[in-house]
Short mmCIF file of C-alpha atoms and ligand atoms in Angstrom, two decimals:
data_model
loop_
_atom_site.label_atom_id
_atom_site.label_comp_id
_atom_site.label_asym_id
_atom_site.label_seq_id
_atom_site.Cartn_x
_atom_site.Cartn_y
_atom_site.Cartn_z
CA MET F 1 24.72 -45.73 26.58
CA ARG F 2 21.96 -43.24 25.57
CA ARG F 3 22.39 -43.54 21.91
CA THR F 4 21.61 -47.23 21.90
CA ARG F 5 18.29 -46.53 22.15
CA THR F 6 16.07 -46.87 18.98
CA LEU F 7 13.53 -44.54 16.81
CA ALA F 8 9.66 -45.34 18.37
CA GLY F 9 7.13 -45.48 15.74
CA ILE F 10 8.48 -45.70 12.48
CA GLY F 11 9.05 -50.11 12.49
CA ILE F 12 5.85 -50.07 10.14
CA ALA F 13 5.07 -53.31 8.64
CA ALA F 14 6.55 -53.84 5.01
CA THR F 15 2.72 -54.92 3.96
CA ALA F 16 2.27 -51.55 1.97
CA LEU F 17 5.30 -51.95 0.08
CA LEU F 18 4.44 -55.83 -0.80
CA ALA F 19 1.42 -55.20 -1.74
CA LEU F 20 2.95 -53.14 -4.54
CA THR F 21 5.10 -55.77 -5.77
CA ALA F 22 4.51 -58.63 -7.86
CA CYS F 23 7.76 -60.64 -7.02
CA ASN F 24 6.25 -61.23 -3.51
CA SER F 25 5.03 -64.85 -3.71
CA GLY F 26 2.95 -64.37 -0.74
CA SER F 27 5.60 -64.81 2.54
CA PRO F 28 4.12 -63.11 5.33
CA SER F 29 5.15 -59.73 6.00
CA THR F 30 7.04 -59.08 8.62
CA PRO F 31 6.47 -55.91 10.90
CA GLY F 32 9.58 -53.83 11.55
CA GLY F 33 12.45 -53.69 13.81
CA ASP F 34 12.95 -50.51 16.31
CA ALA F 35 15.04 -48.45 13.91
CA GLY F 36 12.71 -48.12 11.34
CA GLY F 37 13.36 -51.84 9.15
CA SER F 38 11.36 -54.16 8.48
CA THR F 39 12.63 -57.75 9.09
CA GLU F 40 11.22 -58.81 5.63
CA ALA F 41 13.83 -59.29 2.82
CA PRO F 42 14.45 -55.78 1.15
CA SER F 43 15.07 -57.56 -1.67
CA THR F 44 11.10 -58.14 -1.64
CA TRP F 45 9.79 -54.74 -1.84
CA PHE F 46 10.57 -53.76 -5.37
CA GLU F 47 10.08 -56.09 -8.22
CA VAL F 48 13.63 -55.78 -10.10
CA ALA F 49 13.55 -54.81 -12.97
CA THR F 50 14.95 -57.63 -16.36
CA ASP F 51 16.83 -56.84 -19.78
CA VAL F 52 17.72 -52.92 -18.36
CA THR F 53 19.55 -51.47 -21.38
CA LEU F 54 20.85 -47.53 -20.30
CA ASP F 55 22.45 -46.80 -23.85
CA GLY F 56 25.46 -43.75 -23.40
CA SER F 57 25.16 -44.04 -19.40
CA PRO F 58 28.94 -44.47 -18.29
CA THR F 59 27.74 -45.09 -14.85
CA PHE F 60 25.45 -47.83 -15.80
CA ASP F 61 28.11 -49.73 -18.08
CA LYS F 62 30.40 -49.47 -14.71
CA MET F 63 27.33 -50.90 -12.31
CA GLU F 64 27.31 -53.99 -15.29
CA LYS F 65 30.47 -54.34 -15.60
CA ALA F 66 30.71 -55.04 -11.82
CA ASP F 67 28.09 -56.94 -11.30
CA LYS F 68 26.99 -54.40 -8.51
CA VAL F 69 25.24 -51.00 -7.73
CA THR F 70 27.39 -49.14 -5.21
CA ILE F 71 25.35 -46.39 -3.30
CA GLY F 72 26.59 -43.29 -1.18
CA VAL F 73 24.18 -42.88 1.89
CA LYS F 74 23.64 -41.58 5.39
CA GLU F 75 23.36 -44.19 7.84
CA ASP F 76 23.47 -42.33 11.26
CA GLN F 77 20.04 -40.75 10.60
CA PRO F 78 16.73 -42.24 11.78
CA GLY F 79 14.33 -42.71 9.02
CA LEU F 80 15.99 -41.03 6.48
CA GLY F 81 19.09 -43.08 6.44
CA TYR F 82 20.26 -45.96 9.53
CA LEU F 83 22.31 -48.40 9.95
CA ASP F 84 21.27 -51.07 13.26
CA VAL F 85 24.78 -51.84 14.16
CA THR F 86 23.45 -54.98 15.75
CA THR F 87 21.19 -56.68 13.07
CA GLY F 88 23.11 -54.73 10.07
CA GLU F 89 20.19 -54.02 8.55
CA ARG F 90 19.60 -50.66 6.79
CA SER F 91 16.63 -48.81 6.69
CA GLY F 92 15.05 -45.57 5.97
CA PHE F 93 13.26 -43.47 3.41
CA ASP F 94 16.44 -42.66 1.49
CA VAL F 95 17.39 -45.79 2.06
CA ASP F 96 14.50 -47.27 0.24
CA ILE F 97 14.40 -44.14 -2.72
CA ALA F 98 17.80 -45.56 -3.23
CA ARG F 99 16.87 -49.45 -3.41
CA TRP F 100 13.74 -48.77 -5.65
CA ILE F 101 16.61 -47.11 -8.05
CA ALA F 102 18.55 -50.25 -7.70
CA ALA F 103 15.85 -51.90 -8.62
CA SER F 104 14.95 -50.70 -11.64
CA LEU F 105 17.94 -50.87 -13.00
CA GLY F 106 18.10 -54.63 -12.44
CA PHE F 107 20.58 -54.59 -9.25
CA ASP F 108 18.67 -57.06 -6.14
CA GLU F 109 19.22 -56.08 -2.95
CA ASP F 110 22.39 -58.46 -3.05
CA LYS F 111 23.90 -56.55 -5.78
CA ILE F 112 24.14 -53.33 -3.74
CA GLU F 113 26.64 -52.01 -1.61
CA PHE F 114 26.17 -49.46 0.18
CA LYS F 115 28.63 -47.12 1.41
CA PRO F 116 28.26 -44.14 4.73
CA ILE F 117 29.35 -40.48 2.89
CA ALA F 118 29.26 -37.71 5.38
CA SER F 119 28.35 -34.61 4.07
CA ALA F 120 30.85 -33.00 3.34
CA ASN F 121 32.49 -35.33 1.26
CA ARG F 122 29.66 -36.01 -1.41
CA GLU F 123 30.52 -34.04 -4.50
CA GLN F 124 34.39 -35.70 -4.12
CA ALA F 125 32.85 -39.64 -3.64
CA ILE F 126 30.38 -38.82 -6.86
CA ILE F 127 33.08 -37.73 -9.02
CA ASN F 128 36.06 -40.32 -7.93
CA GLY F 129 33.70 -43.04 -8.75
CA ASP F 130 32.84 -44.57 -5.42
CA VAL F 131 29.56 -44.13 -5.74
CA ASP F 132 27.38 -45.31 -8.96
CA TYR F 133 24.66 -42.78 -7.09
CA TYR F 134 24.04 -40.80 -3.76
CA VAL F 135 20.97 -40.44 -1.94
CA GLY F 136 21.13 -39.02 1.59
CA THR F 137 19.43 -36.05 2.25
CA TYR F 138 21.34 -34.70 -0.46
CA SER F 139 19.97 -30.73 -1.24
CA ILE F 140 19.91 -29.53 -4.64
CA ASN F 141 22.04 -26.27 -5.33
CA ASP F 142 24.17 -24.39 -7.88
CA LYS F 143 26.95 -24.52 -5.97
CA ARG F 144 26.95 -28.23 -6.29
CA LYS F 145 25.96 -28.69 -9.56
CA GLU F 146 28.52 -27.10 -11.60
CA LEU F 147 30.19 -30.30 -9.90
CA ILE F 148 27.73 -33.00 -10.13
CA ASP F 149 24.34 -33.55 -11.37
CA PHE F 150 20.87 -34.31 -9.50
CA ALA F 151 17.68 -36.66 -10.11
CA GLY F 152 14.97 -35.32 -8.79
CA PRO F 153 13.53 -33.65 -6.24
CA TYR F 154 12.38 -36.33 -4.50
CA PHE F 155 11.41 -34.89 -1.23
CA ILE F 156 11.10 -31.44 0.23
CA THR F 157 12.25 -30.07 3.74
CA GLY F 158 14.14 -26.92 5.52
CA GLN F 159 16.34 -26.46 8.08
CA GLY F 160 15.95 -26.48 11.86
CA LEU F 161 16.47 -26.49 15.10
CA LEU F 162 16.55 -29.08 18.04
CA VAL F 163 17.05 -27.93 21.94
CA ALA F 164 17.27 -29.39 25.00
CA ALA F 165 13.63 -30.62 25.87
CA ASP F 166 13.11 -27.62 28.76
CA ALA F 167 15.20 -24.67 26.64
CA PRO F 168 12.23 -22.62 25.45
CA GLU F 169 10.84 -22.26 22.24
CA ALA F 170 12.92 -20.61 19.18
CA ASP F 171 11.63 -18.98 15.97
CA LYS F 172 14.71 -17.64 14.62
CA LEU F 173 18.41 -18.21 14.39
CA GLU F 174 18.97 -15.00 15.91
CA ASP F 175 17.73 -16.48 19.02
CA PHE F 176 21.08 -18.22 19.40
CA ASN F 177 23.18 -14.96 18.67
CA GLY F 178 26.18 -15.66 21.74
CA LYS F 179 25.07 -19.32 21.54
CA THR F 180 26.70 -22.56 19.92
CA VAL F 181 25.42 -24.07 17.13
CA CYS F 182 26.55 -27.83 16.14
CA SER F 183 25.83 -29.12 12.12
CA ALA F 184 27.35 -31.51 9.62
CA THR F 185 30.96 -29.86 7.99
CA GLY F 186 29.82 -29.22 4.02
CA SER F 187 26.21 -29.16 4.67
CA THR F 188 24.16 -26.38 3.49
CA PRO F 189 22.54 -25.21 7.45
CA ILE F 190 26.37 -24.78 8.15
CA GLN F 191 27.23 -23.13 5.15
CA ASN F 192 23.73 -20.95 6.12
CA ILE F 193 24.79 -20.28 9.58
CA LYS F 194 27.75 -18.51 9.07
CA ALA F 195 27.68 -16.39 5.70
CA ASN F 196 24.35 -14.93 7.30
CA PHE F 197 24.64 -15.45 11.72
CA PRO F 198 28.02 -14.17 12.21
CA GLU F 199 26.85 -13.56 15.93
CA ILE F 200 26.28 -17.51 16.08
CA LYS F 201 28.91 -19.79 17.33
CA THR F 202 29.75 -22.77 15.56
CA GLN F 203 30.31 -26.32 16.08
CA GLU F 204 31.20 -28.83 13.29
CA TYR F 205 31.83 -32.66 12.84
CA ASP F 206 31.29 -34.42 10.50
CA LEU F 207 27.88 -37.10 11.55
CA TYR F 208 24.85 -34.75 12.97
CA SER F 209 24.57 -37.82 15.59
CA ALA F 210 28.02 -36.25 17.07
CA CYS F 211 26.37 -32.95 17.21
CA VAL F 212 22.95 -34.80 18.70
CA GLU F 213 25.86 -36.15 20.94
CA ASP F 214 26.74 -33.03 22.10
CA LEU F 215 23.36 -31.50 22.27
CA LEU F 216 22.28 -34.27 24.72
CA ASN F 217 25.56 -33.47 27.16
CA GLY F 218 24.78 -29.84 27.43
CA LYS F 219 27.98 -28.84 24.71
CA VAL F 220 26.10 -27.16 22.54
CA ASP F 221 22.87 -25.09 22.41
CA ALA F 222 21.72 -26.59 19.90
CA VAL F 223 22.08 -28.52 16.37
CA THR F 224 20.62 -27.26 12.86
CA THR F 225 19.90 -29.16 10.26
CA ASP F 226 16.50 -30.77 7.83
CA GLN F 227 13.97 -30.50 10.05
CA ALA F 228 13.15 -33.73 8.63
CA ILE F 229 16.68 -35.35 10.11
CA LEU F 230 15.77 -33.29 13.35
CA ILE F 231 12.71 -34.69 13.66
CA GLY F 232 14.39 -38.54 13.56
CA TYR F 233 16.59 -37.92 16.15
CA ALA F 234 14.29 -35.83 18.54
CA ALA F 235 11.81 -39.16 18.34
CA GLN F 236 14.87 -41.66 19.92
CA TYR F 237 15.25 -39.12 23.12
CA PRO F 238 11.85 -37.89 23.60
CA ASP F 239 12.69 -36.50 26.97
CA ASP F 240 15.51 -35.22 26.36
CA ILE F 241 15.69 -33.04 23.33
CA LYS F 242 13.29 -31.45 21.05
CA VAL F 243 12.17 -30.12 17.48
CA THR F 244 11.64 -26.02 18.02
CA GLY F 245 10.40 -23.55 15.85
CA GLY F 246 9.68 -23.64 11.52
CA LEU F 247 11.58 -24.27 8.34
CA PHE F 248 14.17 -21.35 8.06
CA THR F 249 15.01 -21.94 4.44
CA GLU F 250 13.34 -24.86 1.34
CA GLU F 251 16.32 -28.07 1.44
CA ARG F 252 14.63 -30.09 -2.15
CA TYR F 253 16.29 -33.48 -1.68
CA GLY F 254 18.16 -35.03 -4.91
CA VAL F 255 20.18 -38.42 -6.16
CA GLY F 256 23.61 -37.01 -6.84
CA LEU F 257 25.37 -38.48 -9.78
CA ALA F 258 27.90 -38.19 -11.77
CA LYS F 259 27.84 -35.28 -14.36
CA GLY F 260 26.88 -35.60 -17.49
CA ASP F 261 25.25 -38.55 -17.09
CA THR F 262 21.93 -37.26 -18.13
CA VAL F 263 20.99 -40.72 -19.76
CA LEU F 264 21.02 -42.17 -15.89
CA LYS F 265 19.30 -39.02 -14.57
CA ASP F 266 16.67 -39.14 -17.17
CA HIS F 267 15.62 -42.58 -16.19
CA ILE F 268 15.59 -42.23 -12.01
CA ASN F 269 13.33 -39.01 -13.25
CA THR F 270 11.24 -40.98 -15.31
CA LEU F 271 10.70 -43.73 -12.17
CA PHE F 272 10.12 -40.86 -9.84
CA THR F 273 7.51 -39.26 -12.10
CA ASP F 274 6.08 -42.87 -13.54
CA GLY F 275 6.59 -44.70 -10.36
CA GLY F 276 2.39 -44.82 -9.09
CA ASP F 277 1.90 -45.21 -4.99
CA ILE F 278 5.61 -46.51 -4.39
CA TRP F 279 6.63 -43.16 -3.48
CA GLN F 280 3.83 -42.72 -1.31
CA ALA F 281 4.51 -46.17 0.03
CA ILE F 282 8.05 -45.56 0.74
CA PHE F 283 7.24 -42.16 2.94
CA ASP F 284 4.54 -44.25 4.86
CA LYS F 285 6.89 -47.26 5.97
CA ASN F 286 9.43 -44.83 7.00
CA LEU F 287 8.03 -41.72 8.32
CA GLY F 288 4.41 -41.98 8.26
CA SER F 289 4.19 -41.67 12.11
CA SER F 290 6.95 -39.15 12.24
CA GLY F 291 4.07 -35.70 11.53
CA ILE F 292 5.74 -34.85 8.81
CA LYS F 293 3.60 -33.95 6.18
CA VAL F 294 5.00 -33.42 2.52
CA ASP F 295 3.96 -34.62 -1.15
CA GLN F 296 5.96 -35.86 -3.43
CA PRO F 297 7.43 -32.91 -5.46
CA LYS F 298 7.80 -32.19 -9.54
CA VAL F 299 10.51 -33.27 -10.49
CA ASP F 300 12.87 -30.42 -12.44
N1 LIG U 401 20.47 -31.11 2.69
C1 LIG U 401 21.80 -31.10 4.05
C2 LIG U 401 22.65 -30.48 2.73
O1 LIG U 401 22.60 -31.36 1.83
C3 LIG U 401 21.85 -31.09 5.08
C4 LIG U 401 21.99 -32.69 5.05
C5 LIG U 401 22.77 -32.88 5.57
O2 LIG U 401 24.00 -32.63 5.63
O3 LIG U 401 23.24 -34.29 4.68
O4 LIG U 401 23.34 -30.61 2.88
#
């Protein structure tokens, strides 16, 4: 019931992005829907490249053969990767980054297949070729780099805490010793808690939205994951839950790619580096009113 409430303040006019594209032939921009997306057809956001060649990229060869791109995403993280089940519209910073990459490879919105993949299943989905690339709050780290490659980083946040609105402020994870903290299986925050905070009890789900549900129902004392994700949930339920404390880690988001596809990796890194104002426009549209202050990071 409460879950049907949508994130306020994220639906921003697409004018900033529209202004950047050459292919929008004067169709009026429409302010976005509640959950963070514009009602303007996403295909007008970015100019779709033509005659793209990416010699030596097995992933791009596969996309060309399939005449589509398959992108792994999250769909329960408002502001970052979100699916509005009523309208079928996908929105969020990560989703727009994914669309921007697709457009740079020559794929319009109607040639994109989005696949929701939970945190624990990302590496395997990339290894299996179930997705061509993954854009969804995916932290770059050495363990994951043994299995896959990352382009980026394209965003930086850190582990934070979400608690009940009437709970005392907390500024360190140890404040939850003896209490129960919820996070997603396979995520860096749950790994951090298990490895370094043995006195904290944990509850795990595939999806953060299940943790938020438990927090709203008083079944857990806190949800922990990247603060950028938690801010999206707090905005959905401002009377019930709040973000507390600072950032406990540094999480650098990358685009997950098949290991060894350096041609695709270099293509995406060049896009990020030479993309002009597009990164900022995507940020402003999706997270501009969230209170998050972050500049585009330099790629590795
Ligand atoms: N960025 C962290 C990670 O990649 C947490 C968010 C997530 O699970 O997607 O594990």
